[in-house]
PDB file of C-alpha atoms and ligand atoms in Angstrom:
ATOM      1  CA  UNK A   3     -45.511  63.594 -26.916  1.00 55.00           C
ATOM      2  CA  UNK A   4     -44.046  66.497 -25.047  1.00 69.00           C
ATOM      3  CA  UNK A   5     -42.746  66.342 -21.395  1.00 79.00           C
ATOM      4  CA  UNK A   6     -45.225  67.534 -19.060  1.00 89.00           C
ATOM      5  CA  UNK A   7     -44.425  71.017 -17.440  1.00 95.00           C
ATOM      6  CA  UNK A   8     -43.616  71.642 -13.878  1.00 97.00           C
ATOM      7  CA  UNK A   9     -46.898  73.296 -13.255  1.00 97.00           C
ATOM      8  CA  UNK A  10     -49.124  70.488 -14.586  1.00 97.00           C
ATOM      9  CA  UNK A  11     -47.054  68.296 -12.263  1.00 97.00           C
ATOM     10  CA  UNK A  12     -47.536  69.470  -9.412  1.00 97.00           C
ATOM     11  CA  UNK A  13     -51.056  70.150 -10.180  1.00 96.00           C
ATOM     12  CA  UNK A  14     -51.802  66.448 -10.763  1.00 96.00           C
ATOM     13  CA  UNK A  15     -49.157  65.304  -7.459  1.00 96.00           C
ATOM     14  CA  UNK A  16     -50.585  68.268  -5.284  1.00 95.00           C
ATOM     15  CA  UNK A  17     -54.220  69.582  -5.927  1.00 94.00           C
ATOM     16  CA  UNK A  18     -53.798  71.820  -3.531  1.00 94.00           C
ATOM     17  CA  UNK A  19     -50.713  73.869  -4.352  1.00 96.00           C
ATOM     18  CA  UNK A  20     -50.258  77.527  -5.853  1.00 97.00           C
ATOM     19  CA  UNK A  21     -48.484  77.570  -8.958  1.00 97.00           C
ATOM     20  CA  UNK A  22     -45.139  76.775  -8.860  1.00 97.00           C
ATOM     21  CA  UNK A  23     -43.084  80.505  -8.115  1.00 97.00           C
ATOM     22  CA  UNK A  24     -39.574  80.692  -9.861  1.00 97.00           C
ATOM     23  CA  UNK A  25     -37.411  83.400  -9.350  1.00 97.00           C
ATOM     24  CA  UNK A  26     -34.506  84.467 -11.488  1.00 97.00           C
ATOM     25  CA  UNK A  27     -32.517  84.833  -8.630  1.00 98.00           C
ATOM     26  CA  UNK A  28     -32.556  84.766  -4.579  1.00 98.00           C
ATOM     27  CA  UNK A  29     -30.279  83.638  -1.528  1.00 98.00           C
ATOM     28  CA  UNK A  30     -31.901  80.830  -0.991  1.00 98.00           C
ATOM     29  CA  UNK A  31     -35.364  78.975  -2.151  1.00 98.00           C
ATOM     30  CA  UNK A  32     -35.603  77.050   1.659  1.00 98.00           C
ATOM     31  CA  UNK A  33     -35.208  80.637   3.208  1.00 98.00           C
ATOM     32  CA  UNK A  34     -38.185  81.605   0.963  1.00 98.00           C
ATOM     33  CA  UNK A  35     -39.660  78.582   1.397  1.00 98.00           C
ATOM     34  CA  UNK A  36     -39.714  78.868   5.644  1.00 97.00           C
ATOM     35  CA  UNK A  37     -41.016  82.153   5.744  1.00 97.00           C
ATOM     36  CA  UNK A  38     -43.967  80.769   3.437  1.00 97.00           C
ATOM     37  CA  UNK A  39     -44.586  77.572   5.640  1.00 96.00           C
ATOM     38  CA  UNK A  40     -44.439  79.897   8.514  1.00 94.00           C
ATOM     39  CA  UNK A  41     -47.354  82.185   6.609  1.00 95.00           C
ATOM     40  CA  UNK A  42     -49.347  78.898   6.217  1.00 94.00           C
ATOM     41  CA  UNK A  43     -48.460  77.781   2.304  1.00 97.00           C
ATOM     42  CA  UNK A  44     -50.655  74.803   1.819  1.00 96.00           C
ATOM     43  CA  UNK A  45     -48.246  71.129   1.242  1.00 96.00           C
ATOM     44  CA  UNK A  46     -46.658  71.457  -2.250  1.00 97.00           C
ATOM     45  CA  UNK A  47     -46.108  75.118  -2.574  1.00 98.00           C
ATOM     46  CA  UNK A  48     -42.595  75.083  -4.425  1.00 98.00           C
ATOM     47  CA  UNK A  49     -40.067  77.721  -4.479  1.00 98.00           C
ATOM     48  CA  UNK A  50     -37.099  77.542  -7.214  1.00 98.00           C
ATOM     49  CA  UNK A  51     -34.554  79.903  -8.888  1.00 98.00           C
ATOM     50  CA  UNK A  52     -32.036  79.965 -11.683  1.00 96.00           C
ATOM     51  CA  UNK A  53     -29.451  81.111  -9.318  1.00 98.00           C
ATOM     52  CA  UNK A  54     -28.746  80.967  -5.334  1.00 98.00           C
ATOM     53  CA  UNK A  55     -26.843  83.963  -3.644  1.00 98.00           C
ATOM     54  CA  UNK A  56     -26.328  82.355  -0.059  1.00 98.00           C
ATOM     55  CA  UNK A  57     -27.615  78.693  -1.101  1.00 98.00           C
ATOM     56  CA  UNK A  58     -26.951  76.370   2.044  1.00 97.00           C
ATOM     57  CA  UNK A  59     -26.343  72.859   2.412  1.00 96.00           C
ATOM     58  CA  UNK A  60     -26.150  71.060   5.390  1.00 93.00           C
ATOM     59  CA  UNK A  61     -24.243  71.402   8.533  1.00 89.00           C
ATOM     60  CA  UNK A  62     -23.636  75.143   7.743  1.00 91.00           C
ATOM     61  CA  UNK A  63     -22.160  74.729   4.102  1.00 94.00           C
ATOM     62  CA  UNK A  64     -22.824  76.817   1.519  1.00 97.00           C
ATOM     63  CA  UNK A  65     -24.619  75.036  -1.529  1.00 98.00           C
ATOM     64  CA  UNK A  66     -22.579  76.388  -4.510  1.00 97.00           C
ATOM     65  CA  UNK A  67     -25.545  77.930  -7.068  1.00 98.00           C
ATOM     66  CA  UNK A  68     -24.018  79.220 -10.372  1.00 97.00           C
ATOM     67  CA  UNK A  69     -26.878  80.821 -12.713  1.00 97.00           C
ATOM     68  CA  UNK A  70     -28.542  78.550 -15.248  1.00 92.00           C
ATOM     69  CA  UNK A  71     -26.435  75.657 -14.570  1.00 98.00           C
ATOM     70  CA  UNK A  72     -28.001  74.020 -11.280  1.00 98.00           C
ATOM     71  CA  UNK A  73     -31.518  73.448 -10.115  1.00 98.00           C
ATOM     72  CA  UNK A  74     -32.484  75.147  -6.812  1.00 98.00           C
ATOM     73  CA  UNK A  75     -35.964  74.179  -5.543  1.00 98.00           C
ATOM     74  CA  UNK A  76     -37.420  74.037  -1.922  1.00 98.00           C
ATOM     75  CA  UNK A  77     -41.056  71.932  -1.417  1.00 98.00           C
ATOM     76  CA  UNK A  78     -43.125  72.922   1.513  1.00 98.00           C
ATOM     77  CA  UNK A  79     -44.817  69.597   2.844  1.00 96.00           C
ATOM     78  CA  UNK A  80     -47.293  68.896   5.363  1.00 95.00           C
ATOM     79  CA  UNK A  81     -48.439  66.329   6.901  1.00 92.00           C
ATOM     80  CA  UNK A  82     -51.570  65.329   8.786  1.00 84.00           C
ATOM     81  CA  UNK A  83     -50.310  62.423  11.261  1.00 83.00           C
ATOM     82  CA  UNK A  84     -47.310  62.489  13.553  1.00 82.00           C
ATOM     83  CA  UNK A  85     -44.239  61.613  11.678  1.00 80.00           C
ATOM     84  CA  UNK A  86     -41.628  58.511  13.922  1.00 76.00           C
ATOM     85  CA  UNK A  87     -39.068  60.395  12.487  1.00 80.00           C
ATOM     86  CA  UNK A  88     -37.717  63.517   9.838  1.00 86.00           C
ATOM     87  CA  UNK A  89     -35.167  60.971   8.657  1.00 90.00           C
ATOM     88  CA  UNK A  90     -37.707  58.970   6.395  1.00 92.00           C
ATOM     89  CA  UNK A  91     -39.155  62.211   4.889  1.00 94.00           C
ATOM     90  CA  UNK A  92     -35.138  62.866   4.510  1.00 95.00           C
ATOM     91  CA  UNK A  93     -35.064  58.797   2.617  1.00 96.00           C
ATOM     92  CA  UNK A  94     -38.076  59.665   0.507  1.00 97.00           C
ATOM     93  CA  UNK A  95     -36.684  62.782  -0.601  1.00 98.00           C
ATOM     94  CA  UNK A  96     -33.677  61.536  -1.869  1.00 98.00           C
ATOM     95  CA  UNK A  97     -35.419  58.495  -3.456  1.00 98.00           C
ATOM     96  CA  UNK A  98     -37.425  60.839  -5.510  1.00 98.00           C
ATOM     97  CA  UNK A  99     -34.256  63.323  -6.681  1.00 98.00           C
ATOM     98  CA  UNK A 100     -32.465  60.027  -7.488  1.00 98.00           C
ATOM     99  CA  UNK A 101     -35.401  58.343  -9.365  1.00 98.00           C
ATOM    100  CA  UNK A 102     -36.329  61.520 -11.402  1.00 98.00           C
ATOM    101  CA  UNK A 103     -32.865  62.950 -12.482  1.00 98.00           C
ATOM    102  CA  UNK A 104     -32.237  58.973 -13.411  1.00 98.00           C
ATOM    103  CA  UNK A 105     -35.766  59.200 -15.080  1.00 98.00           C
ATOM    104  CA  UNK A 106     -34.408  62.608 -16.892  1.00 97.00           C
ATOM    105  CA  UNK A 107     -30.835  62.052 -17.919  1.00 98.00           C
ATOM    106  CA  UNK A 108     -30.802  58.147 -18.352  1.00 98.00           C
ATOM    107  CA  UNK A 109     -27.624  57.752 -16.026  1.00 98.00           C
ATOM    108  CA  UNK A 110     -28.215  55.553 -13.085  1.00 98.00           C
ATOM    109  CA  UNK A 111     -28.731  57.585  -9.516  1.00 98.00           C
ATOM    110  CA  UNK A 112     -28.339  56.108  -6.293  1.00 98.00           C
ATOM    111  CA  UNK A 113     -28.822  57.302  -2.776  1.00 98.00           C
ATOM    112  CA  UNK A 114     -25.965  58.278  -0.514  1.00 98.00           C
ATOM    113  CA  UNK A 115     -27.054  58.376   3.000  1.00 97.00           C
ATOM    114  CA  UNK A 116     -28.182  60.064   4.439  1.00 94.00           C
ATOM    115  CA  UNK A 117     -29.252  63.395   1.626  1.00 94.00           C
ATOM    116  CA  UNK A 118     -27.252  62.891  -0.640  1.00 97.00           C
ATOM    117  CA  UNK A 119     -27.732  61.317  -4.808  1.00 98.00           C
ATOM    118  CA  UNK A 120     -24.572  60.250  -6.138  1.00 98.00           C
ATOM    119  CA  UNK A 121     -23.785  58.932  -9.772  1.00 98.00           C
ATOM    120  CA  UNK A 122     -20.591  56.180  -8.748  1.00 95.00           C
ATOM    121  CA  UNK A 123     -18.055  57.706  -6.888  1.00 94.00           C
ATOM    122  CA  UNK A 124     -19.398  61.322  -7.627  1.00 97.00           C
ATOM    123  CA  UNK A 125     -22.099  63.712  -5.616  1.00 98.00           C
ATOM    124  CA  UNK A 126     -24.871  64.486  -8.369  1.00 98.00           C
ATOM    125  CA  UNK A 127     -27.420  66.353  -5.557  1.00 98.00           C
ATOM    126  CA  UNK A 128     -27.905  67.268  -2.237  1.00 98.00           C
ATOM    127  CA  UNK A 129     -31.005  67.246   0.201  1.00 98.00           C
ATOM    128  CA  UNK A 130     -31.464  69.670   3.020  1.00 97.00           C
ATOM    129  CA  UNK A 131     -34.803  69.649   5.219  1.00 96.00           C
ATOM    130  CA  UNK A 132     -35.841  72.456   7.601  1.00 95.00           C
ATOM    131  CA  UNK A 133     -38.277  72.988   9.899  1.00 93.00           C
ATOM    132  CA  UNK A 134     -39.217  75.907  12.374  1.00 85.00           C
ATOM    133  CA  UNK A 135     -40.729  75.162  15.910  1.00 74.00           C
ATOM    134  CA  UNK A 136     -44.322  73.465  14.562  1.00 64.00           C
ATOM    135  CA  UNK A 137     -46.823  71.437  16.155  1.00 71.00           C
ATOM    136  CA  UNK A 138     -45.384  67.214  16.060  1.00 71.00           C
ATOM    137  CA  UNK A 139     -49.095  66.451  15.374  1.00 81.00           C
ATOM    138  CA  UNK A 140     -49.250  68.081  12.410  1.00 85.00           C
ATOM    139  CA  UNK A 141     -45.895  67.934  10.578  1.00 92.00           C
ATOM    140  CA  UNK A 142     -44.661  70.487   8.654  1.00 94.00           C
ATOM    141  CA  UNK A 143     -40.553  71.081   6.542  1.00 96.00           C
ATOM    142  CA  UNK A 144     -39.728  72.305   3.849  1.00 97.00           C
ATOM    143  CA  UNK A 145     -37.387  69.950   1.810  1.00 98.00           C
ATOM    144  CA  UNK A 146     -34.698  71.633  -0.929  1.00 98.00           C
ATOM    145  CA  UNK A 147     -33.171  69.808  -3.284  1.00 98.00           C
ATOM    146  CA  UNK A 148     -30.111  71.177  -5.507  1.00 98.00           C
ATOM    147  CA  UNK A 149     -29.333  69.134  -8.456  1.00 98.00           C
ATOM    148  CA  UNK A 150     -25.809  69.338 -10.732  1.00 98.00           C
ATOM    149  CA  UNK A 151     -27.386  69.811 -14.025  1.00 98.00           C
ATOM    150  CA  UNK A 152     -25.076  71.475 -16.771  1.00 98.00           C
ATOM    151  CA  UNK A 153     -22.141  72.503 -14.381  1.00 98.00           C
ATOM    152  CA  UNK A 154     -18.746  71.822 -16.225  1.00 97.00           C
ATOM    153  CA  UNK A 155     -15.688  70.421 -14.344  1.00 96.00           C
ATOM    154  CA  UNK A 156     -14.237  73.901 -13.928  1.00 96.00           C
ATOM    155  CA  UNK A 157     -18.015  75.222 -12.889  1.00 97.00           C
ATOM    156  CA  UNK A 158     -17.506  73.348  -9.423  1.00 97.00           C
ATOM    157  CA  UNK A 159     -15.460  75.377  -6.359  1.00 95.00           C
ATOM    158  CA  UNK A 160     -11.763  73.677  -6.002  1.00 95.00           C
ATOM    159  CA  UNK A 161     -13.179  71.960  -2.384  1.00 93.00           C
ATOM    160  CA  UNK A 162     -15.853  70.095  -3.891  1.00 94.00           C
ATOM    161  CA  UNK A 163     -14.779  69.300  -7.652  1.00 95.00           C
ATOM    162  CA  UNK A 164     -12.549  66.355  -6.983  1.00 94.00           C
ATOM    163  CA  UNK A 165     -16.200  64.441  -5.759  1.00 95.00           C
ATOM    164  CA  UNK A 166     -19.007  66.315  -7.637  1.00 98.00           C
ATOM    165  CA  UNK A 167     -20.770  65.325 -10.920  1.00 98.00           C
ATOM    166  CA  UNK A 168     -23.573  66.738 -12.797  1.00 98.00           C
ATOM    167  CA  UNK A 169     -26.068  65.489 -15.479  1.00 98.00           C
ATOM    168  CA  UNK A 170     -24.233  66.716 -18.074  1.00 98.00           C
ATOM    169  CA  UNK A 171     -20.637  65.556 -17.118  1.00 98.00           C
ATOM    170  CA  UNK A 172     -22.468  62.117 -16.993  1.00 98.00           C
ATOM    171  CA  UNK A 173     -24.508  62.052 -20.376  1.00 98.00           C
ATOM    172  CA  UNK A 174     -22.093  64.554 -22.713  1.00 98.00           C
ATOM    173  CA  UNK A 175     -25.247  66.672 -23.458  1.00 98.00           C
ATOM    174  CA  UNK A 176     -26.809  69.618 -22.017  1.00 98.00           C
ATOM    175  CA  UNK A 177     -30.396  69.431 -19.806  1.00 98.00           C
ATOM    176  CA  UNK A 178     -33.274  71.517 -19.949  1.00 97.00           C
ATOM    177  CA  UNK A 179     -33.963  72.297 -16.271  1.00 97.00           C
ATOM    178  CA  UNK A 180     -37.371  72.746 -16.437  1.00 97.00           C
ATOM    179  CA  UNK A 181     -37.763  68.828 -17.726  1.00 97.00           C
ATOM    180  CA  UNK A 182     -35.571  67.930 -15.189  1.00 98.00           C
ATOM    181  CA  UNK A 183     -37.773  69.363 -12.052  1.00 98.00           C
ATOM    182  CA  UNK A 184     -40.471  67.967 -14.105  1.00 98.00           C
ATOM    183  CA  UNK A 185     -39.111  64.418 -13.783  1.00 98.00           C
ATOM    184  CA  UNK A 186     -38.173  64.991 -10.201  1.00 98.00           C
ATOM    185  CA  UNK A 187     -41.246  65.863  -8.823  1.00 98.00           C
ATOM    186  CA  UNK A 188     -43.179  63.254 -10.602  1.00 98.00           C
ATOM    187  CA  UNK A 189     -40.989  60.700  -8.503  1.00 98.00           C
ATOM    188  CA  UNK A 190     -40.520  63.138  -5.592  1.00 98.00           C
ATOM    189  CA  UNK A 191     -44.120  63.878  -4.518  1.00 97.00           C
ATOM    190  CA  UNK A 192     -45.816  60.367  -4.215  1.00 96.00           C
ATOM    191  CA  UNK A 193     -42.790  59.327  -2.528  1.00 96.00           C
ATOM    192  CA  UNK A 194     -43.443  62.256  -0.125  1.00 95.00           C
ATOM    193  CA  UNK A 195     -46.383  61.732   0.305  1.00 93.00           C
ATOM    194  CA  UNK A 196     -46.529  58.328   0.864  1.00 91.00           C
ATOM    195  CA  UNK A 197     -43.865  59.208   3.860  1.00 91.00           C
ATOM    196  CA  UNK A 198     -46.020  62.091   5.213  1.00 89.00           C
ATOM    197  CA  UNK A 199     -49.203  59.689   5.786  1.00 83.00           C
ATOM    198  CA  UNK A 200     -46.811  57.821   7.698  1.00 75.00           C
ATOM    199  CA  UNK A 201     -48.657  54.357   7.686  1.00 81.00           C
ATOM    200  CA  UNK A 202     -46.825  51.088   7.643  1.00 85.00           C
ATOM    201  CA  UNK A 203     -46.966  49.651   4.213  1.00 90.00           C
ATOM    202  CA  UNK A 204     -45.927  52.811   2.759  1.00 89.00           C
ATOM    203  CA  UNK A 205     -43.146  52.597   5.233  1.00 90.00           C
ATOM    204  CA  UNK A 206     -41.694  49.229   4.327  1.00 93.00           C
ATOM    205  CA  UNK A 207     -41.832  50.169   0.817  1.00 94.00           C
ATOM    206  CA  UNK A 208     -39.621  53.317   1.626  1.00 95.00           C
ATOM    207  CA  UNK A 209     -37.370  50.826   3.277  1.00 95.00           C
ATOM    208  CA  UNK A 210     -37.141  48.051   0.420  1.00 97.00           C
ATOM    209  CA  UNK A 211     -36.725  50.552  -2.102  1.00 98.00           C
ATOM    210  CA  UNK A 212     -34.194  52.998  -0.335  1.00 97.00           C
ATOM    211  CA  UNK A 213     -31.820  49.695  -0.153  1.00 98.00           C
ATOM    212  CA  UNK A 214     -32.274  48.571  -3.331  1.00 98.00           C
ATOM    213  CA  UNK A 215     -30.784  52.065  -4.561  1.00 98.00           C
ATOM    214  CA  UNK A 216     -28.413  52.306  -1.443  1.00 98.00           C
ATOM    215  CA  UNK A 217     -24.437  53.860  -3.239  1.00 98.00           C
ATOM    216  CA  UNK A 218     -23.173  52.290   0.806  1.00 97.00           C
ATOM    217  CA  UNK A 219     -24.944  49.306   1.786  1.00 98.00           C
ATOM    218  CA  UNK A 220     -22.084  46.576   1.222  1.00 97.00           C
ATOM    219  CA  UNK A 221     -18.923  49.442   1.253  1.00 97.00           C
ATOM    220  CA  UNK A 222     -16.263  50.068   3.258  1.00 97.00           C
ATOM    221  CA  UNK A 223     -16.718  54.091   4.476  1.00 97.00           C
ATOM    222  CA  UNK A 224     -15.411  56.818   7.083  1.00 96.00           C
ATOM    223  CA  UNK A 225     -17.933  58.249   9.103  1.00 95.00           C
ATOM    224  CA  UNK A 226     -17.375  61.165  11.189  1.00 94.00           C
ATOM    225  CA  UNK A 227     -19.579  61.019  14.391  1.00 91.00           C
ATOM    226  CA  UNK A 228     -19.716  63.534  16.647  1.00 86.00           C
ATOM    227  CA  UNK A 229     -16.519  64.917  15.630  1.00 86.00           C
ATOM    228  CA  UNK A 230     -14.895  61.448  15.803  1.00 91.00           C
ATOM    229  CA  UNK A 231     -14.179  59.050  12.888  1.00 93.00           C
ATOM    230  CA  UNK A 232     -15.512  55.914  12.250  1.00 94.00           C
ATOM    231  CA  UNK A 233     -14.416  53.081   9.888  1.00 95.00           C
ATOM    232  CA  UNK A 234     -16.229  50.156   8.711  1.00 96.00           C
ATOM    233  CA  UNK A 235     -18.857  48.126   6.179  1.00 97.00           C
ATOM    234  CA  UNK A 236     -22.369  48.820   5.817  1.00 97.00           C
ATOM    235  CA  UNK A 237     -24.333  46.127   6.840  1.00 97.00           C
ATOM    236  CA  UNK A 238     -27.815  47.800   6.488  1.00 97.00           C
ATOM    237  CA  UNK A 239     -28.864  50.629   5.817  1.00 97.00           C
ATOM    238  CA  UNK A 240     -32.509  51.877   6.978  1.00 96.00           C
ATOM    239  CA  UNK A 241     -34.451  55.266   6.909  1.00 94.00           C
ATOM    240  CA  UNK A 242     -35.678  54.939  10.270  1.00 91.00           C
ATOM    241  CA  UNK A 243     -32.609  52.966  11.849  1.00 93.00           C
ATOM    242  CA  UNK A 244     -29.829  54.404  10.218  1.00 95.00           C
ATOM    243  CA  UNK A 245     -27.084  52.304   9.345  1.00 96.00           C
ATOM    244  CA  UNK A 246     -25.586  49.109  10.952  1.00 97.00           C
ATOM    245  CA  UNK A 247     -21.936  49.840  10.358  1.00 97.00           C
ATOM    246  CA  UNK A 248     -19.699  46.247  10.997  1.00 96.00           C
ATOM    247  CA  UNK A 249     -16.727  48.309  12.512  1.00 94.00           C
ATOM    248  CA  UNK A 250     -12.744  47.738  12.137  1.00 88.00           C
ATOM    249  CA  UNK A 251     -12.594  48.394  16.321  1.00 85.00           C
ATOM    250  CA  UNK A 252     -13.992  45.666  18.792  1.00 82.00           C
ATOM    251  CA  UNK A 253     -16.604  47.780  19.212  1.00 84.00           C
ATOM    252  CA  UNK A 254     -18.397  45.328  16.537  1.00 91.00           C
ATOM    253  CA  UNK A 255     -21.626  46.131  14.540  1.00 95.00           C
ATOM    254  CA  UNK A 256     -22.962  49.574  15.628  1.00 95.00           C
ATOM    255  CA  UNK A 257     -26.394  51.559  15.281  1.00 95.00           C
ATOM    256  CA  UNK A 258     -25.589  55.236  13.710  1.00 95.00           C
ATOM    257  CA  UNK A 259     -28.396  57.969  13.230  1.00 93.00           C
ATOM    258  CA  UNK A 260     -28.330  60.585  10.397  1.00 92.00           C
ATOM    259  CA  UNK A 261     -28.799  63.154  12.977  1.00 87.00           C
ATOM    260  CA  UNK A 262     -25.437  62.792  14.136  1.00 87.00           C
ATOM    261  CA  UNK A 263     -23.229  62.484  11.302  1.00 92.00           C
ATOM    262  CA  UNK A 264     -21.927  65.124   9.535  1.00 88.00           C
ATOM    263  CA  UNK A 265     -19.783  63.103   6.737  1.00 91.00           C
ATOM    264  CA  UNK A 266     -19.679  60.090   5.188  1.00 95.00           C
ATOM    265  CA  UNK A 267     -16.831  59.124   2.903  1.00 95.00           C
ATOM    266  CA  UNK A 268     -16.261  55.955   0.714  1.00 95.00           C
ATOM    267  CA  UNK A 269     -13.110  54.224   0.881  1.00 94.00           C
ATOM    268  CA  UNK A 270     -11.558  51.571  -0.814  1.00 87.00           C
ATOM    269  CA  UNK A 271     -12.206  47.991  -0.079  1.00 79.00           C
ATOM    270  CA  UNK A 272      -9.567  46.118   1.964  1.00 72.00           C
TER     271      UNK A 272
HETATM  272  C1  LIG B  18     -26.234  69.241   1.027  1.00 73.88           C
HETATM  273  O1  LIG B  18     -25.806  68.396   0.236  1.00 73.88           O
HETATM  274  O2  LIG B  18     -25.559  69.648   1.979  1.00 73.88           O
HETATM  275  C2  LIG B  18     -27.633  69.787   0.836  1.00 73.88           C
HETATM  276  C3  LIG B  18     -27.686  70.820  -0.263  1.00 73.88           C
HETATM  277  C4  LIG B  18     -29.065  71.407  -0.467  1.00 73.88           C
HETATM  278  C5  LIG B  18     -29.065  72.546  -1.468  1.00 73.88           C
HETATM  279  C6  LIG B  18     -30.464  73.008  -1.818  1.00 73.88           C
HETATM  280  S1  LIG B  18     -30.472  74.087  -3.218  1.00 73.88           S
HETATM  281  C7  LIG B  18     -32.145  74.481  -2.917  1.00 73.88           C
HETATM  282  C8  LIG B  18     -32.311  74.611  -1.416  1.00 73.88           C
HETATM  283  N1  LIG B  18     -31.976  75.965  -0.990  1.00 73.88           N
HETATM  284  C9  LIG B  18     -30.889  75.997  -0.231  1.00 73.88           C
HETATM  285  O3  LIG B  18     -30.368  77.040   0.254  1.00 73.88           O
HETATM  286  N2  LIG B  18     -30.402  74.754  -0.059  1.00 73.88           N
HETATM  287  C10 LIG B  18     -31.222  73.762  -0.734  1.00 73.88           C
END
């Protein structure tokens, strides 16, 4: 039986989308995206492209898009109670990228938080969510997702190619990008929108299964806090807590939130 197409998809996960719009090429599918949640695009209107000009990533980094070899998409999502926090939409995000490129390529994805999918010691895709000024009662982001599909080793920029992977690096074979998004958003838009009716079941859930596919809970890493670095092993790791991070100070077992790290390394255990 053939792989469903993105369209049908989304159709079935979001009744109330447009069509799915992909461009050949743009700066970048979350600017797009914005300016549509801004116009009032419905939940599940999805922007992607075969190439990114000015693709960003977070903390101000540029998101690397070579033509044809990645896959740039950006999700507009609503939602219709108060959300306790962006960080599990963040969780349920990544959960979904992991579980459908996994679902696609057959190589096992976990998630690196707090946006990130790695495959072992290698970055396979990276999460950013944005928002513009909106009303907290009614929820609204747009989450983009850029996934390492058919990149080569040399297809990376120098910075980044010591720790990045894609599906084809992992598998030896090429992947059709269009089944890939497929796969993703038929993990990535229950998950969403379990997180974006923000009851409590649907919660737990997000936190059983975010740990169960968790690259750090157990590991030795380097965060860097506020500008300041911080050693230690995971002790939990939670979509609405953060992580409990047993430290090698005496400061002891300490609370971190997503918002205010901007890197998280893995280092070996002592
Ligand atoms: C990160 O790891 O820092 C997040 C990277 C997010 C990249 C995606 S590609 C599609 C969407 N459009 C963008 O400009 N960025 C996101």
């Amino acid at each position: 039986m053939n792989a469903p197409s993105v369209a049908a998809v989304l159709a079935a996960g979001c009744p109330e989308a447009p069509p799915p719009q992909w461009l050949d090429t743009c700066r970048s599918t979350n600017e797009i995206a914005l300016a549509r949640l801004a116009a009032g695009a419905p939940h599940g209107t999805l922007v992607g492209a075969g190439e990114q000009t000015a693709g960003r990533g977070r903390h101000g980094r540029p998101w690397h898009s070579p033509a044809g070899l990645g896959l740039y998409a950006s999700l507009v999502v609503r939602g219709t109670a108060p959300l306790e926090t962006p960080t599990l939409l963040v969780a349920a995000a990544g959960l979904g990228v992991a579980e459908g490129a996994e679902r696609a390529s057959g190589t096992p994805c976990r998630v690196k938080w707090p946006n990130d999918v790695w495959c072992d010691e290698s970055k396979l895709a990276g999460i950013l969510v944005e928002t513009r000024g909106f009303d907290p009662a009614r929820p609204a982001f747009v989450v983009g997702f850029g996934v390492n599909v058919n990149h080569g080793r040399t297809d990376f920029p120098p910075d980044v190619a010591a720790r990045a992977t894609s599906l084809a690096l992992r598998t030896g074979r090429r992947h059709e990008l269009q089944a890939v998004l497929a796969a993703i958003l038929q993990a990535l838009l229950p998950r969403i929108g379990r997180a974006m009716r923000a009851d409590r079941a649907a919660a737990a859930l997000l936190e059983r299964d975010y740990r169960a596919r968790s690259l750090v809970l157990g590991r030795r890493v380097s965060l860097t806090v506020g500008g300041e670095r911080v050693v230690g092993v995971v002790e939990d790791v939670s979509p609405s807590a953060g992580l409990a991070l047993r430290t090698d100070s005496s400061a002891g077992v300490v609370r971190i939130r997503a918002e205010h790290v901007s890197e998280v390394r893995l280092e070996p255990t002592r």
